[in-house]
mmCIF file of C-alpha atoms in Angstrom:
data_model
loop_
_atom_site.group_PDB
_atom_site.id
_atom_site.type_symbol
_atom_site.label_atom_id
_atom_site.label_comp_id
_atom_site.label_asym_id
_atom_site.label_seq_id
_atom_site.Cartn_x
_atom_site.Cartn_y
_atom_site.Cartn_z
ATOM 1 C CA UNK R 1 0.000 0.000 0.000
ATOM 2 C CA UNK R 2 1.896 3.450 -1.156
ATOM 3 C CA UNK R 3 2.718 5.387 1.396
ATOM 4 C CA UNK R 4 1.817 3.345 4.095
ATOM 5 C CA UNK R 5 5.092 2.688 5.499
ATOM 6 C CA UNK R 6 5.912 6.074 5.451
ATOM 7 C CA UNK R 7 2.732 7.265 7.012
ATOM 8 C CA UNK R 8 3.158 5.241 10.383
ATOM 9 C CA UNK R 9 7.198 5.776 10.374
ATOM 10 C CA UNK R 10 5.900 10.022 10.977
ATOM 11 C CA UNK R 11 3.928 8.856 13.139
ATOM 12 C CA UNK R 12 6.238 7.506 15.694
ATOM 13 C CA UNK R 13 8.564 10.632 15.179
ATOM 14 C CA UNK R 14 5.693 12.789 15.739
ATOM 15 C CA UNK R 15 5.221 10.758 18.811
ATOM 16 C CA UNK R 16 8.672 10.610 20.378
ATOM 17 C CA UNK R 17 8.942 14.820 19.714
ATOM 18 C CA UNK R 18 5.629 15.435 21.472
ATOM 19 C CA UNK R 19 6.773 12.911 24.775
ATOM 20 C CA UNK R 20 10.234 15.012 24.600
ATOM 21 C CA UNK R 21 8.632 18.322 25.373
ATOM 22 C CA UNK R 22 5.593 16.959 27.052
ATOM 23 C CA UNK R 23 7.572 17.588 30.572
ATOM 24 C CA UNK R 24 9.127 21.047 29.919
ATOM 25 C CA UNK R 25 5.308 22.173 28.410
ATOM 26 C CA UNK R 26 3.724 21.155 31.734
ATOM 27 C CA UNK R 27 6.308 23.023 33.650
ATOM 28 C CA UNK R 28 6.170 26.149 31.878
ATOM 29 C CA UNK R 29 2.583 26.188 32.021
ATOM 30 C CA UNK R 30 2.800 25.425 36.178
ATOM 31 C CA UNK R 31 5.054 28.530 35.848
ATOM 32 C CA UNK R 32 2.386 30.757 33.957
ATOM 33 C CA UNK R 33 0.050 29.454 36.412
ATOM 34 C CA UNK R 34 -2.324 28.393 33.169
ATOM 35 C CA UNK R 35 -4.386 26.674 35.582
ATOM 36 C CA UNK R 36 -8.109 25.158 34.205
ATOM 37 C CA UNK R 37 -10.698 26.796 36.817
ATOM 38 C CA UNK R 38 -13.328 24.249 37.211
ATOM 39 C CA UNK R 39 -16.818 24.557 36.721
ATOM 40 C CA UNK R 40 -19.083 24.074 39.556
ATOM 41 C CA UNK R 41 -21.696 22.717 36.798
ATOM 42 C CA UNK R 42 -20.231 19.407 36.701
ATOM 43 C CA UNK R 43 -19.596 16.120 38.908
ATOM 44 C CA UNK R 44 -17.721 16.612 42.526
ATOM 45 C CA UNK R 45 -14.947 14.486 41.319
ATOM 46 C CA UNK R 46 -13.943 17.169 38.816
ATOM 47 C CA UNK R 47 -13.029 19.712 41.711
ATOM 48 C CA UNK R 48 -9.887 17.643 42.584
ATOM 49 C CA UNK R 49 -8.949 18.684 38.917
ATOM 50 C CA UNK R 50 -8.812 22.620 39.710
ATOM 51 C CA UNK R 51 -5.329 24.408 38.690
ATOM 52 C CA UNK R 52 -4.207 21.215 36.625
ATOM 53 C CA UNK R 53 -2.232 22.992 33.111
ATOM 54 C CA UNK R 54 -4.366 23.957 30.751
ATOM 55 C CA UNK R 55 -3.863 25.074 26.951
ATOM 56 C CA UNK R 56 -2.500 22.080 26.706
ATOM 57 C CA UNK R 57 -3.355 21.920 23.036
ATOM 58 C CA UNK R 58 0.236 23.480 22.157
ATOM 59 C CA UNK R 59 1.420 20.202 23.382
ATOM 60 C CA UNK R 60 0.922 18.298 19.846
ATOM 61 C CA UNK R 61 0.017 21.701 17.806
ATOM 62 C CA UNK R 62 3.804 22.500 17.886
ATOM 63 C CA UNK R 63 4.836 18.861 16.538
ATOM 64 C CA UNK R 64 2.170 18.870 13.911
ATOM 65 C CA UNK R 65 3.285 22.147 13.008
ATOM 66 C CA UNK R 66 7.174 21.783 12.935
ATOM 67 C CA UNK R 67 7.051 18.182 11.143
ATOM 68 C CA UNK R 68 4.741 19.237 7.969
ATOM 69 C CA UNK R 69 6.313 22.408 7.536
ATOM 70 C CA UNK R 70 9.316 20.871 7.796
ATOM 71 C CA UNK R 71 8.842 18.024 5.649
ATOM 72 C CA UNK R 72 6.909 20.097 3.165
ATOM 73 C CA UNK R 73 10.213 22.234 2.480
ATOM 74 C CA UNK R 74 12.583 19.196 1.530
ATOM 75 C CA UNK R 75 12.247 16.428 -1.075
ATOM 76 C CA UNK R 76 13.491 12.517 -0.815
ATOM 77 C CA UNK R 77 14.082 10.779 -4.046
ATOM 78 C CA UNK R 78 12.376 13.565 -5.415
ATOM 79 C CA UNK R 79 9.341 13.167 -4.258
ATOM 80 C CA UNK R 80 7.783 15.873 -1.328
ATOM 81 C CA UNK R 81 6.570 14.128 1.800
ATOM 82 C CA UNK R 82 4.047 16.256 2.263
ATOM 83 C CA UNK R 83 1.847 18.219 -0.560
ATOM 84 C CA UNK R 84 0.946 21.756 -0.015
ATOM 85 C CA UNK R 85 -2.794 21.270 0.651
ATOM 86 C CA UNK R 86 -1.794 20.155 3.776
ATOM 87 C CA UNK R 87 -1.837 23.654 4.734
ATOM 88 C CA UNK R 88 -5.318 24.102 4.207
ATOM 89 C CA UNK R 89 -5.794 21.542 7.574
ATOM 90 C CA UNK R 90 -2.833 22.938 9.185
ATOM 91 C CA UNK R 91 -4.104 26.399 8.768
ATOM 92 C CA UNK R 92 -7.884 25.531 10.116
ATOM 93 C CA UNK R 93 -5.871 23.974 13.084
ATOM 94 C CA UNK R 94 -4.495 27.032 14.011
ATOM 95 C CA UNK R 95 -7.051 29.220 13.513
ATOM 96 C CA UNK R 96 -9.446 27.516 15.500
ATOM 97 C CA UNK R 97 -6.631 26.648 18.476
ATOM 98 C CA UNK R 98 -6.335 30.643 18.815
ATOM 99 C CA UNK R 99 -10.314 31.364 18.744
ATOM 100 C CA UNK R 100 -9.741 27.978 21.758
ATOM 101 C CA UNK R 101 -6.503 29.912 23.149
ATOM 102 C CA UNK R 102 -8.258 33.385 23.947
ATOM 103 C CA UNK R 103 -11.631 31.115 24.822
ATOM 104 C CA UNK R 104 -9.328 29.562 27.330
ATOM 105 C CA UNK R 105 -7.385 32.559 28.397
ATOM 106 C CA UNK R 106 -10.717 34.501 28.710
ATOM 107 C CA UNK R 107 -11.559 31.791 31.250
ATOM 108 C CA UNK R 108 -8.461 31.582 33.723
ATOM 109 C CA UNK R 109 -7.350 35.354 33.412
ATOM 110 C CA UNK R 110 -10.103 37.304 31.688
ATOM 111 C CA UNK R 111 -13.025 39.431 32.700
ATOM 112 C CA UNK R 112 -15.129 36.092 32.368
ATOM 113 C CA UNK R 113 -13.319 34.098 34.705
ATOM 114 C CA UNK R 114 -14.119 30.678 34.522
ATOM 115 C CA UNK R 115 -16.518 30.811 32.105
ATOM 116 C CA UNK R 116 -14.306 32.106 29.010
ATOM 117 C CA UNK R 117 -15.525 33.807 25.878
ATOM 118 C CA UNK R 118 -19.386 34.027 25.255
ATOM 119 C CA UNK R 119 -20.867 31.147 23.182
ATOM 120 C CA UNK R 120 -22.178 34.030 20.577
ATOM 121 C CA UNK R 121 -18.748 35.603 20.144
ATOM 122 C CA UNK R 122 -17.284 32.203 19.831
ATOM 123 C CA UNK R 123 -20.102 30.809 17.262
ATOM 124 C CA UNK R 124 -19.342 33.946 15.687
ATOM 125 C CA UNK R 125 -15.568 33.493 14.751
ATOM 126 C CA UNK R 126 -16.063 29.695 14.257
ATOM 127 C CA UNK R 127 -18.584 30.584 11.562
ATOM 128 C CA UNK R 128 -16.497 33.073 9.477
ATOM 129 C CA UNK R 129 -13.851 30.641 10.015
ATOM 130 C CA UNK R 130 -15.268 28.082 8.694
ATOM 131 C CA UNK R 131 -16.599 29.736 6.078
ATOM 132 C CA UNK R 132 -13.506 31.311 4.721
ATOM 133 C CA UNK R 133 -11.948 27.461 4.899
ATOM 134 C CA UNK R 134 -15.369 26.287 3.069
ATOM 135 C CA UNK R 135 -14.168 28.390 0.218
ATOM 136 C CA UNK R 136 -10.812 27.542 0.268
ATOM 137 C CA UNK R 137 -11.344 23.970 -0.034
ATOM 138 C CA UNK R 138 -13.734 24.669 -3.115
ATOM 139 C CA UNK R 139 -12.384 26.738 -4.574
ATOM 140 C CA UNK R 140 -8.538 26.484 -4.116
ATOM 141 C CA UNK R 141 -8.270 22.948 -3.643
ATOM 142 C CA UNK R 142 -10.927 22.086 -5.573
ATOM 143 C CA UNK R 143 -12.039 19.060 -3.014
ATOM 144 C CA UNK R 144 -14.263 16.079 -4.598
ATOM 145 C CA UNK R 145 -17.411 18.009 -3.169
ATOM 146 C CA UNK R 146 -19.298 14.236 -1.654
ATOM 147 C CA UNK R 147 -18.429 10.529 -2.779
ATOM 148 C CA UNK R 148 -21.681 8.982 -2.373
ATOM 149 C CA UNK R 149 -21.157 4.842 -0.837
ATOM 150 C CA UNK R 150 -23.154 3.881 -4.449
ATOM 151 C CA UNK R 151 -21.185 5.661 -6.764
ATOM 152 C CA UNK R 152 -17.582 6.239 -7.543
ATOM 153 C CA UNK R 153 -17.793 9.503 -8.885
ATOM 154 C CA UNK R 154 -18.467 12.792 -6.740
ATOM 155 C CA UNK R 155 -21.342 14.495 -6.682
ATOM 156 C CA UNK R 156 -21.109 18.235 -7.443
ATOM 157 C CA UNK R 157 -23.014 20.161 -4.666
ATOM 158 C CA UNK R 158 -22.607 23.507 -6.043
ATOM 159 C CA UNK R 159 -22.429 26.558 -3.783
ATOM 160 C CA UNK R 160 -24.683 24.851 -1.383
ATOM 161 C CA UNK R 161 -20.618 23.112 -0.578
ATOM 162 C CA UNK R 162 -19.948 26.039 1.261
ATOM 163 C CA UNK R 163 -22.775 26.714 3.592
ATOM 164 C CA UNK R 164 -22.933 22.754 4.277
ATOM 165 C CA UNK R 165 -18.677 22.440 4.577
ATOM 166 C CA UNK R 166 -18.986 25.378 7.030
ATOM 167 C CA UNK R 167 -21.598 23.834 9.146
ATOM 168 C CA UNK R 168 -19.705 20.452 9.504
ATOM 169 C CA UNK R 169 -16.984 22.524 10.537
ATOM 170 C CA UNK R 170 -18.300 24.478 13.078
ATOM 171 C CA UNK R 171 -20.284 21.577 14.562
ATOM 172 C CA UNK R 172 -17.356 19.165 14.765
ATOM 173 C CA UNK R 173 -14.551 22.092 16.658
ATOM 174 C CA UNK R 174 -17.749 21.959 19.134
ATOM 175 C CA UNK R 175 -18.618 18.036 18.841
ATOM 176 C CA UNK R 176 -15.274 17.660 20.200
ATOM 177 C CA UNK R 177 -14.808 20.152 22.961
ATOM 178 C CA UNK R 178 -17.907 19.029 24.213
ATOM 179 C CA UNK R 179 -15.610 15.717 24.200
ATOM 180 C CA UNK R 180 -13.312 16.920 26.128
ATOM 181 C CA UNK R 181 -14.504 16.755 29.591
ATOM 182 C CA UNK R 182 -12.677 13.679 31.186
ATOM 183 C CA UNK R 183 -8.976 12.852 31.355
ATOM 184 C CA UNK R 184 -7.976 11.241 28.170
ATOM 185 C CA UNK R 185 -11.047 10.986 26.391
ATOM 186 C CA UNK R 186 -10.886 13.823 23.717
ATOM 187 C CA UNK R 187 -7.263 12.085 23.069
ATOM 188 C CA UNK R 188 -8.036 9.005 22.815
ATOM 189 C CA UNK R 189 -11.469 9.536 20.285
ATOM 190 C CA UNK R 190 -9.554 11.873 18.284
ATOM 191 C CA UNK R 191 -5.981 9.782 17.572
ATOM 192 C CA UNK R 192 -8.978 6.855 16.461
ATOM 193 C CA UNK R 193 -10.871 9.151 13.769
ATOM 194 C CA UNK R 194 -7.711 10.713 12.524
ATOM 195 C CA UNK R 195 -6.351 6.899 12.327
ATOM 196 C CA UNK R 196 -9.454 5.867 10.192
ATOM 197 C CA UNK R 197 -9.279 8.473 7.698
ATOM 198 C CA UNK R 198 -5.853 8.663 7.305
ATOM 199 C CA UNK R 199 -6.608 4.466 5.866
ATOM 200 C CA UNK R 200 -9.146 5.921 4.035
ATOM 201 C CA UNK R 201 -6.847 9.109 2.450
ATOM 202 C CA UNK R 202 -3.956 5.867 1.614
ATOM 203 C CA UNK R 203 -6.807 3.599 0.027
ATOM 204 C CA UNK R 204 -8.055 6.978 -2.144
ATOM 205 C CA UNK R 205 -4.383 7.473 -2.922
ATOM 206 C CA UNK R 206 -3.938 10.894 -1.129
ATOM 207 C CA UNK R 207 -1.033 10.258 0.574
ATOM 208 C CA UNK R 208 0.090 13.250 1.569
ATOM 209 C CA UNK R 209 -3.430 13.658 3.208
ATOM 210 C CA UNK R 210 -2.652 10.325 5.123
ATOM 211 C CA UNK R 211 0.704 10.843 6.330
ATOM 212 C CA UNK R 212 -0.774 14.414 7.648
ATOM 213 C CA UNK R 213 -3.682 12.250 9.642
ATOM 214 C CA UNK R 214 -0.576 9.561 11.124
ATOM 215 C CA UNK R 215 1.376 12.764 12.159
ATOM 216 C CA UNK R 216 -1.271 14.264 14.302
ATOM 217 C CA UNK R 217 -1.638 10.438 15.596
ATOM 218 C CA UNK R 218 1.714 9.862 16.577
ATOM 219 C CA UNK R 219 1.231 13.509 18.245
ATOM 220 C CA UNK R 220 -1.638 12.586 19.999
ATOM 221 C CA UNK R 221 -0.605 9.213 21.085
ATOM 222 C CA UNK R 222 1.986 11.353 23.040
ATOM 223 C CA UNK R 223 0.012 13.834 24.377
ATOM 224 C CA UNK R 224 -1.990 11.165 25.693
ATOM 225 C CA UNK R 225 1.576 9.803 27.706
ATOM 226 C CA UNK R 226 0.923 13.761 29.864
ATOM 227 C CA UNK R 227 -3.363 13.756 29.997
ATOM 228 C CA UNK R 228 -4.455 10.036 30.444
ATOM 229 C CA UNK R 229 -6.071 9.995 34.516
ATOM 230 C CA UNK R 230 -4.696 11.690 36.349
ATOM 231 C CA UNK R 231 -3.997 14.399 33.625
ATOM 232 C CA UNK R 232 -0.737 16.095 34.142
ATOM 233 C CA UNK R 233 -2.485 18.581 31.862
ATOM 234 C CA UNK R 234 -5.525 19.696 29.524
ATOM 235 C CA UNK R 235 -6.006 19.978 26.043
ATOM 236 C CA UNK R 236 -8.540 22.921 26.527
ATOM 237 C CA UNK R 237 -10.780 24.689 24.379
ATOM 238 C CA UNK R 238 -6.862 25.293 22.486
ATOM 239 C CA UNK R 239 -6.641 21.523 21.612
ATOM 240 C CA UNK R 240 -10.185 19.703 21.505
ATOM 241 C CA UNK R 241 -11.935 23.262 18.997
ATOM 242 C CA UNK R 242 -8.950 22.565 16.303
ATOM 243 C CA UNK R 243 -9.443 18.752 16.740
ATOM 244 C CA UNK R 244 -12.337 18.687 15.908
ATOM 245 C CA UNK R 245 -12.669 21.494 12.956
ATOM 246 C CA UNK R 246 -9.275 19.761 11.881
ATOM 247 C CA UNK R 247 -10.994 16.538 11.040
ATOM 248 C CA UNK R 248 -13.568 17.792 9.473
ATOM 249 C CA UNK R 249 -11.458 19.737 7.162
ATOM 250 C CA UNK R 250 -9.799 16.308 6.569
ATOM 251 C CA UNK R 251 -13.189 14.646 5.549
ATOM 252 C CA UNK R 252 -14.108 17.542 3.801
ATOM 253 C CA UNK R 253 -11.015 16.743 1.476
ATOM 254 C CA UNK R 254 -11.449 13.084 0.915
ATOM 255 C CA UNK R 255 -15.235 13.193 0.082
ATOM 256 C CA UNK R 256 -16.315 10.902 2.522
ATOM 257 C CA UNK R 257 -18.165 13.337 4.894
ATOM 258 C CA UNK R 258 -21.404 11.796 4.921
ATOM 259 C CA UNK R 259 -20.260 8.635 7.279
ATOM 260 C CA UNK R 260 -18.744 11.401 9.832
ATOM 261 C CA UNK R 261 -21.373 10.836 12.505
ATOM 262 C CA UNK R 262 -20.256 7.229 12.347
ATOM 263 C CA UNK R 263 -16.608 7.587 12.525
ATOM 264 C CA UNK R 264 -17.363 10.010 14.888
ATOM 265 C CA UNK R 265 -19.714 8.278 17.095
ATOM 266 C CA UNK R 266 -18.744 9.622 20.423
ATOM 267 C CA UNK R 267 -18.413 13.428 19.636
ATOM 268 C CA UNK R 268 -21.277 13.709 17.505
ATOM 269 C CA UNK R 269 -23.504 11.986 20.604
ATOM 270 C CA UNK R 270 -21.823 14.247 22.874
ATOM 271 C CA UNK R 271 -23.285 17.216 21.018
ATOM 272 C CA UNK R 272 -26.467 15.897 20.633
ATOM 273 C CA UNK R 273 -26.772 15.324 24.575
ATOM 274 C CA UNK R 274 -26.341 18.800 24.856
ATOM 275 C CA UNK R 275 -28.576 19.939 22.112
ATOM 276 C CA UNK R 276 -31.783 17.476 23.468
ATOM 277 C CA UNK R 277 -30.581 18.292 26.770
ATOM 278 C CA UNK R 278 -30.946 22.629 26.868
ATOM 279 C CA UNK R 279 -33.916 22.245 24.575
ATOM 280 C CA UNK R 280 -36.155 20.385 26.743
ATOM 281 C CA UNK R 281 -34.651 22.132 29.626
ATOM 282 C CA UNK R 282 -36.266 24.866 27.858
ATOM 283 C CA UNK R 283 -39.304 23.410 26.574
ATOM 284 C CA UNK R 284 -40.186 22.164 29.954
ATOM 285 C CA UNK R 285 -38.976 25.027 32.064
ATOM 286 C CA UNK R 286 -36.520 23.153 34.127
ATOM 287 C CA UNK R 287 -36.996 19.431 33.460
ATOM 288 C CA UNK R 288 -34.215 17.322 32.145
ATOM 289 C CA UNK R 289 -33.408 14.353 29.730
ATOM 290 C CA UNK R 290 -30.369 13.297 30.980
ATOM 291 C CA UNK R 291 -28.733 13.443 34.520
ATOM 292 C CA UNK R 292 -26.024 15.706 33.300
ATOM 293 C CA UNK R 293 -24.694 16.931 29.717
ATOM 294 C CA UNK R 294 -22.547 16.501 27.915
ATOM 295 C CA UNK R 295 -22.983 12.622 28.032
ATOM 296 C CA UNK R 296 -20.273 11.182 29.649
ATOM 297 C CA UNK R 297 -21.352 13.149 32.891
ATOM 298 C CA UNK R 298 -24.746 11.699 32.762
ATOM 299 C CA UNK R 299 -22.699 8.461 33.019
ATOM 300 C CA UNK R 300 -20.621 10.062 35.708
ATOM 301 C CA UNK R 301 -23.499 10.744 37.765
ATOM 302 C CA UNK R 302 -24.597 6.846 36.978
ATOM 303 C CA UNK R 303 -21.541 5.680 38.878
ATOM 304 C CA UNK R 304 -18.835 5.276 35.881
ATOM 305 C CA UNK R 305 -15.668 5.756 36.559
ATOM 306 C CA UNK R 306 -13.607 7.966 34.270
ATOM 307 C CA UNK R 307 -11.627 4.890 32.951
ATOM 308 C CA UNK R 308 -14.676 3.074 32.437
ATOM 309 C CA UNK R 309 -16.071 6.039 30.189
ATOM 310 C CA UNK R 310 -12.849 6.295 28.315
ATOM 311 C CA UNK R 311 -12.723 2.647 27.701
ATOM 312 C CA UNK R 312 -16.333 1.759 26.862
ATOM 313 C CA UNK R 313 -16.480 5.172 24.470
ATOM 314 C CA UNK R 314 -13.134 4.559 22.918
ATOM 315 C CA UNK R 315 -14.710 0.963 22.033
ATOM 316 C CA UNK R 316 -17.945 2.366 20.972
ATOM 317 C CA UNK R 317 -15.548 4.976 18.399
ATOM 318 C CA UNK R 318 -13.226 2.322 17.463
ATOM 319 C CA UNK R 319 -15.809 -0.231 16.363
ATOM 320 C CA UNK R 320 -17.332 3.344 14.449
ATOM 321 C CA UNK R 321 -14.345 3.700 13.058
ATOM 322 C CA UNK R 322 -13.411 0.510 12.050
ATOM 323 C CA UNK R 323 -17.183 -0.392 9.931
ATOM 324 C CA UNK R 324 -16.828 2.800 8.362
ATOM 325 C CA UNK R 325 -13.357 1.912 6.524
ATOM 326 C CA UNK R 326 -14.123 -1.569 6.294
ATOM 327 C CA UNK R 327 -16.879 -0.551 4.046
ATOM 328 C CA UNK R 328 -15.002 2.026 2.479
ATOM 329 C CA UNK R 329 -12.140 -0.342 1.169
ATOM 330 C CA UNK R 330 -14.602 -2.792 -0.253
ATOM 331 C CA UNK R 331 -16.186 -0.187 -2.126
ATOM 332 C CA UNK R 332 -13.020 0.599 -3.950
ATOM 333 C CA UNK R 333 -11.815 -2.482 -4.081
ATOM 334 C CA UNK R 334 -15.325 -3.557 -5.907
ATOM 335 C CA UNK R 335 -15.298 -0.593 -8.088
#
């Protein structure tokens, strides 16, 4: 399989440079005093979590970062590693980690202390955002606009692309932050939906699309070494908001967007727990669906431990995950 071997090879370098400057990270952030002020909206258990480094989405940004820029600039056998519309990704990552950076700053230093920026002001920028990245990948890239499971050519969507592209974006950066509420869980979800894609991306033959996904894999594999319970540190709103409009920038570029809410099981039922959940709380003036949103407090509040959430959820996701490409490589291999 072309590029395969090269895909999971960046992957374990973008591990081993995240784990090197995991510990200095944490200890510059202790020194900052970047502390994540706790909600008191959420279960007991969480208190014990208040202070612990925050931001910590600069952890495996950097990496990312430094390794496709890097390996963008230089050839081997004259051949680049990585294309330039990897940029389009990397630049939606780091757009979205500063609208999560000042989100996240807003909460620990900022007028709204421990609440962070206002939901409208952050919908706001994640919309034009998006938007703005909508367009690029239309009209710059020129993405295959939807590969629908019966047919092997693309379906042309139009303009309606952009309004639809944006909304998948938006709705994933917050699918995922919603995520992003127990030690290790965002980490662990994420590193399994960038995994299946980037098999997708090698079996489509965008390789340099793959070997991006295995690079923010091996990144978040080490990450995960610093935030799995108890977290030495937090993603934040920095991390889990360009997560999650990352990937569906990645989708976005290999067609296969409409199987998202499959491959991403967990975050896309994490936002709808909150959706059902402050709608009926509305509707009913006070009464609730579930114990707490997002979802995995509601199992909190059941009696889960954290470790059981993680586990069972990263199960649910991989088995998600796993159907998805499973289906997706017998359709090409049929075709």
């Amino acid at each position: 399989m072309r590029g395969s071997s090269l895909a999971i090879a960046i992957s374990g370098f973008s591990f081993l440079l995240t784990v090197i400057w995991g510990s200095p990270f944490i200890k510059l952030l202790k020194h900052l005093k970047i502390g994540k002020i706790i909600s008191m909206d959420v279960p007991e258990s969480h208190l014990a979590k208040m202070n612990t480094p925050t931001m910590g989405g600069f952890m495996f940004l950097i990496p990312i970062t430094i390794l496709t820029v890097i390996l963008n600039a230089v050839s081997l056998f004259g051949s680049r590693l990585f294309g330039s519309s990897i940029f389009v990704p990397l630049a939606t990552l780091w757009l979205f980690a500063l609208i999560g950076a000042v989100d996240d700053w807003e909460g620990i230093r900022g007028p709204r202390r421990g609440l962070g920026m206002s939901a409208r002001t952050k919908f706001t920028l994640q919309a034009l955002v998006a938007i703005a990245i909508a367009y690029s990948l239309k009209e710059l890239l020129v993405v295959p606009n939807l590969f629908w499971p019966t047919s092997p050519v693309p379906l042309n969507l139009g303009w309606w692309y952009i309004p639809i592209a944006a909304f998948i974006i938006v709705a994933m950066a917050n699918a995922v932050n919603f995520t992003d509420g127990i030690d290790g869980l965002a980490g662990m979800i994420c590193m399994t939906m960038f995994g299946a894609y980037g098999i997708i991306a090698i079996f489509q033959g965008q390789v340099y699309l793959a070997r991006f996904c295995f690079c923010i894999v091996g990144a978040l594999a080490g990450f995960l070494w610093f935030n799995v319970k108890p977290a030495e540190l937090m993603m934040g709103d920095t991390g889990s908001q360009a997560l999650g409009a990352m990937l569906a920038v990645v989708a976005l570029m290999t067609g296969r967007w409409v199987f998202l809410p499959l491959i991403a099981i967990i975050p896309v039922s994490e936002l709808l727990s909150v959706i059902i959940q402050v709608s009926y709380f509305k509707l009913t003036h006070g009464k609730r669906v579930f114990k707490k949103s997002p979802i995995h407090h509601h199992f909190e509040m059941l009696g889960w431990q954290e470790n059981q959430i993680v586990a069972r959820f990263w199960l649910i996701g991989l088995i998600g995950a796993m159907i998805r490409s499973e289906e997706h490589t017998s359709e090409l291999q049929s075709h």
